[in-house]
mmCIF file of C-alpha atoms in Angstrom:
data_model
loop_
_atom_site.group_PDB
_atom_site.id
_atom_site.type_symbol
_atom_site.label_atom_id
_atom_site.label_comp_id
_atom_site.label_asym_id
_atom_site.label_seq_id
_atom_site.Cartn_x
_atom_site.Cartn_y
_atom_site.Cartn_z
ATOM 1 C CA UNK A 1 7.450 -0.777 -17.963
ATOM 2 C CA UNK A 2 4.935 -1.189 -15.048
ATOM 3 C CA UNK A 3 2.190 -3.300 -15.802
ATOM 4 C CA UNK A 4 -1.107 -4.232 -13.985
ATOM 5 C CA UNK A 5 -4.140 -6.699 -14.542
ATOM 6 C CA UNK A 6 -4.234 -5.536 -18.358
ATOM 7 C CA UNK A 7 -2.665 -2.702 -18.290
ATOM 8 C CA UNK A 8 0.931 -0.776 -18.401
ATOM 9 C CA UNK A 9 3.023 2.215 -17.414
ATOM 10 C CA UNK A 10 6.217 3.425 -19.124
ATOM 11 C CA UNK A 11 7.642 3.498 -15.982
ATOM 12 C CA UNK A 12 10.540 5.950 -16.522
ATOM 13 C CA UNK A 13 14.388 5.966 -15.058
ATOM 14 C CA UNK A 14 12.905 8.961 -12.936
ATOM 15 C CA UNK A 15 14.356 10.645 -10.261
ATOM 16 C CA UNK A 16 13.495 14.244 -10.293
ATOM 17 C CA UNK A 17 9.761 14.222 -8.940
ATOM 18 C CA UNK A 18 9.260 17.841 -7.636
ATOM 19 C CA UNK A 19 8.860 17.536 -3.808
ATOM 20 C CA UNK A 20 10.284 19.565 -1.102
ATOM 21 C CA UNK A 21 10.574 22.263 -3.761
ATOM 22 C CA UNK A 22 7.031 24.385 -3.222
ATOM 23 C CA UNK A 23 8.956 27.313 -1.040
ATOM 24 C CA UNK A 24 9.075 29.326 -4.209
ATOM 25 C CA UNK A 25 6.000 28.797 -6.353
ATOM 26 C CA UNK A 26 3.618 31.765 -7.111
ATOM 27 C CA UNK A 27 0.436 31.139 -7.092
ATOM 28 C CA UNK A 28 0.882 32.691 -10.566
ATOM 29 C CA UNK A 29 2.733 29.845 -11.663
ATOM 30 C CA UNK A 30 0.819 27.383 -10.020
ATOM 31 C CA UNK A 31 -2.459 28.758 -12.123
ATOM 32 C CA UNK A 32 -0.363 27.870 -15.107
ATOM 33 C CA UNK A 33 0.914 25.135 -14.155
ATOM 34 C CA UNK A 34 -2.805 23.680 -12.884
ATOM 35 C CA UNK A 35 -4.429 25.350 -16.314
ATOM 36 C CA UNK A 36 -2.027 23.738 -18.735
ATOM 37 C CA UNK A 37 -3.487 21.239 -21.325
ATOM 38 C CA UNK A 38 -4.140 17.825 -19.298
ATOM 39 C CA UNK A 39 -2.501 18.491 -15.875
ATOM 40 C CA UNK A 40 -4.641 18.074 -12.603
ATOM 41 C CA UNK A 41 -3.826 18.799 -8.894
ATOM 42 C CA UNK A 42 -5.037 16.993 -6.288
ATOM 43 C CA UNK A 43 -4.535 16.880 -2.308
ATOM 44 C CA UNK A 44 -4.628 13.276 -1.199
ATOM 45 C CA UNK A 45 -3.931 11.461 1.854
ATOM 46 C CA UNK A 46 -2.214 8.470 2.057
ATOM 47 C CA UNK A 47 -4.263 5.578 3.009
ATOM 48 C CA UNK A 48 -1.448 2.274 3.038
ATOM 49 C CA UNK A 49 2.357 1.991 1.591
ATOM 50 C CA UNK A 50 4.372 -0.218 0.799
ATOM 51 C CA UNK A 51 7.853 -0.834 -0.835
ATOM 52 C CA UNK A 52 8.018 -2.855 -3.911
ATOM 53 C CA UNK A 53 11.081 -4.048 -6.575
ATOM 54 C CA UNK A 54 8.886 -3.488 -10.097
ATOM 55 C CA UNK A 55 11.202 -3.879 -13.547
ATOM 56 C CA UNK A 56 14.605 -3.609 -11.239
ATOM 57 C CA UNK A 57 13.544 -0.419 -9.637
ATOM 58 C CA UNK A 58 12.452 0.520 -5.959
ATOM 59 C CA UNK A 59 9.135 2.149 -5.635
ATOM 60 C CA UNK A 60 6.892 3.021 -2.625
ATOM 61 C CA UNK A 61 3.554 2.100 -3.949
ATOM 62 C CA UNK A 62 1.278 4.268 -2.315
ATOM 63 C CA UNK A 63 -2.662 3.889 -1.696
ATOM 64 C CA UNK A 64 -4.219 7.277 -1.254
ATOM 65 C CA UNK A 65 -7.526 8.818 -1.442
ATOM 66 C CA UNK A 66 -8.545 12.223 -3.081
ATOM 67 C CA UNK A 67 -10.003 14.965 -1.335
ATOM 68 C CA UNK A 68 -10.054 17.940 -3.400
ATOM 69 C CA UNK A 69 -9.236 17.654 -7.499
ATOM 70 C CA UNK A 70 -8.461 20.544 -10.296
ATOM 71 C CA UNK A 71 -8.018 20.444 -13.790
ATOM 72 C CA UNK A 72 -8.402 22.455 -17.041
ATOM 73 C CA UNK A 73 -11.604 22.196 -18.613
ATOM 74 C CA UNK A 74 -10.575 20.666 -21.473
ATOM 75 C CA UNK A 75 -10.832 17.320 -19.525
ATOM 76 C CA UNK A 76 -12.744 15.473 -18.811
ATOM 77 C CA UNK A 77 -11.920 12.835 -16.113
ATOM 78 C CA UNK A 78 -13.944 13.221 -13.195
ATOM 79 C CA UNK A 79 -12.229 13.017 -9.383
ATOM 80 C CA UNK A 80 -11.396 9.458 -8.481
ATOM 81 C CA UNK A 81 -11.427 8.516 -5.190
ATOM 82 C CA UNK A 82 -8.704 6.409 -5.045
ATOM 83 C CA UNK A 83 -5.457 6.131 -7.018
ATOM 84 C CA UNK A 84 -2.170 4.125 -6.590
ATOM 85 C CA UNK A 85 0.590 6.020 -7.115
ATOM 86 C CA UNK A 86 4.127 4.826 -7.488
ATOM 87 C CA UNK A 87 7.362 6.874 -6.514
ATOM 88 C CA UNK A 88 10.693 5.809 -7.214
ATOM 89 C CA UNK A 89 13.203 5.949 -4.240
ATOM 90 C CA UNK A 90 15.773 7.099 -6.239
ATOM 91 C CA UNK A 91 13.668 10.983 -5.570
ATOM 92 C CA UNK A 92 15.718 12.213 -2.706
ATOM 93 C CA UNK A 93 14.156 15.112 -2.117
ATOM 94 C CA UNK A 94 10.763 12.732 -1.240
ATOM 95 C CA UNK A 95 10.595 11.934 2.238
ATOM 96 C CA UNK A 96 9.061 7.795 2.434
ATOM 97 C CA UNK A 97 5.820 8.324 2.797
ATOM 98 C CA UNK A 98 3.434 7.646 6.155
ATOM 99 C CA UNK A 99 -0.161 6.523 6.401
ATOM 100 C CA UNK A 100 -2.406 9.506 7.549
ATOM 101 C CA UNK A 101 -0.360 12.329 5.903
ATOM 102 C CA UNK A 102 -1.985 14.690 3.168
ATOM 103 C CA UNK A 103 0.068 15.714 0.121
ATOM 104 C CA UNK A 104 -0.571 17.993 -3.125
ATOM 105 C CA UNK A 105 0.041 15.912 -5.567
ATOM 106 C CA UNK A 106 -0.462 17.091 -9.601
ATOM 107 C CA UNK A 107 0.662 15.404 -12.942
ATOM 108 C CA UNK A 108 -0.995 15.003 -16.328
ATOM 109 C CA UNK A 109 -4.113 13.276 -16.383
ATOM 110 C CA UNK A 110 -3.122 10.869 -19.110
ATOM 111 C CA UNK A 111 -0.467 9.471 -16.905
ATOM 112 C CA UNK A 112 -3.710 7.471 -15.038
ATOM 113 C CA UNK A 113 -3.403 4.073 -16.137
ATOM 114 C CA UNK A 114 -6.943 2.056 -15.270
ATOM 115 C CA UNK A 115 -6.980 -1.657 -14.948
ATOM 116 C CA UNK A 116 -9.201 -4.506 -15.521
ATOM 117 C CA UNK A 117 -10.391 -4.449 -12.323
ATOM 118 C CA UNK A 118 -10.899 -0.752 -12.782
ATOM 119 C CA UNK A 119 -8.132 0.314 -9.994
ATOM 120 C CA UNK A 120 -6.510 3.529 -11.060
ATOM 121 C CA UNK A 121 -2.783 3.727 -11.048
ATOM 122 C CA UNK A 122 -0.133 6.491 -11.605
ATOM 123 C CA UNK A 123 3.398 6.922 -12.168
ATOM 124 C CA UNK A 124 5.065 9.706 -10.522
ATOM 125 C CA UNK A 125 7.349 11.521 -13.292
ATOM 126 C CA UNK A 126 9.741 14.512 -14.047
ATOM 127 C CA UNK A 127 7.727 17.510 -13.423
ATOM 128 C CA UNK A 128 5.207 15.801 -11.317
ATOM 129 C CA UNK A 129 4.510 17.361 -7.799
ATOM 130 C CA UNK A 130 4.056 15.540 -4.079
ATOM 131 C CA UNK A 131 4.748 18.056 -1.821
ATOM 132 C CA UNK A 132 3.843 16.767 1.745
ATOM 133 C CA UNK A 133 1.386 19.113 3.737
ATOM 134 C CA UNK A 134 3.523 21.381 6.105
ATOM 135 C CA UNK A 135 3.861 25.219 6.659
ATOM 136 C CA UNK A 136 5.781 25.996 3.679
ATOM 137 C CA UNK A 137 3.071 24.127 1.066
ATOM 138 C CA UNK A 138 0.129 26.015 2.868
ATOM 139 C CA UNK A 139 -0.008 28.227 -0.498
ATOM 140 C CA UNK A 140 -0.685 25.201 -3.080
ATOM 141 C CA UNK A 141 -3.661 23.966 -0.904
ATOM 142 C CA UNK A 142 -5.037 27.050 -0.277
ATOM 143 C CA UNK A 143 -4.867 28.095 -3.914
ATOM 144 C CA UNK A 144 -6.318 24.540 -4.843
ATOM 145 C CA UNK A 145 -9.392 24.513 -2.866
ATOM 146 C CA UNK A 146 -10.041 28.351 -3.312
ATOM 147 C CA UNK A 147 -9.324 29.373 -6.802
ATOM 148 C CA UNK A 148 -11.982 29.194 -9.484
ATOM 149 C CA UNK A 149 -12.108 27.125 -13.108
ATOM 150 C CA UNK A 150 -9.156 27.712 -15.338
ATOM 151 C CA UNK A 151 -10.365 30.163 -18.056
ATOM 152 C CA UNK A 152 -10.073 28.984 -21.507
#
């Protein structure tokens, strides 16, 4: 458990965030992926990092800023402009972040834990993406930005 000014996060023994892994994705499966109930996708870009012991763990806890946002329309969070997201670094496959880089990162929207102070924070779990902008990711950002609403 993660907890903030009032708030907490089942932070789970997980080390199987999807990153490194967007080679294969269709943008078939993306769609899906984007349209199912409560998920959102998101490219960011990481503002500040750190590295932080939380509940005997090892996160990076990473500030980053939202440029472009999708979900299904059966939500109805609006785009935040900033969220803290925390990655274990037990996720191998997740390079340690850096500040200026841009990443696709998606989850489900009811992962976003607000606190008191009404700071947004997230979890990175199983099934999660951050995929770090490079040649082979080109496809999830240009099918984020381009693609219309998810149908219902």
């Amino acid at each position: 458990m993660v907890c903030w000014d009032g708030s907490c996060s089942c932070a789970e023994a997980s080390c199987t965030v999807r990153c490194s892994q967007c080679r294969s994705i269709t943008k078939k499966h993306l769609q899906n992926e984007l349209c199912s109930e409560n998920m959102f996708g998101s490219t960011v870009k990481v503002e500040n990092y750190r590295t932080e012991n939380l509940s005997g763990w090892e996160y990076f806890i990473i500030e980053i800023s939202l440029k472009h946002w999708k979900q299904n329309v059966k939500t109805t969070v609006q785009m935040p402009e900033r969220i803290e997201v925390l990655l274990r670094t037990c996720n191998i496959r997740c390079p340690e972040p850096k500040i200026g880089e841009v990443y696709y990162f998606s989850g489900n929207i009811n992962g976003i834990v607000v606190d008191f102070n009404t700071k947004m924070h997230y979890v990175l779990r199983d099934d999660d993406r951050w995929e770090l902008a490079n040649e082979e990711c080109g496809h999830l950002f240009s099918y984020l930005i381009t693609s219309g609403p998810c149908s219902t």
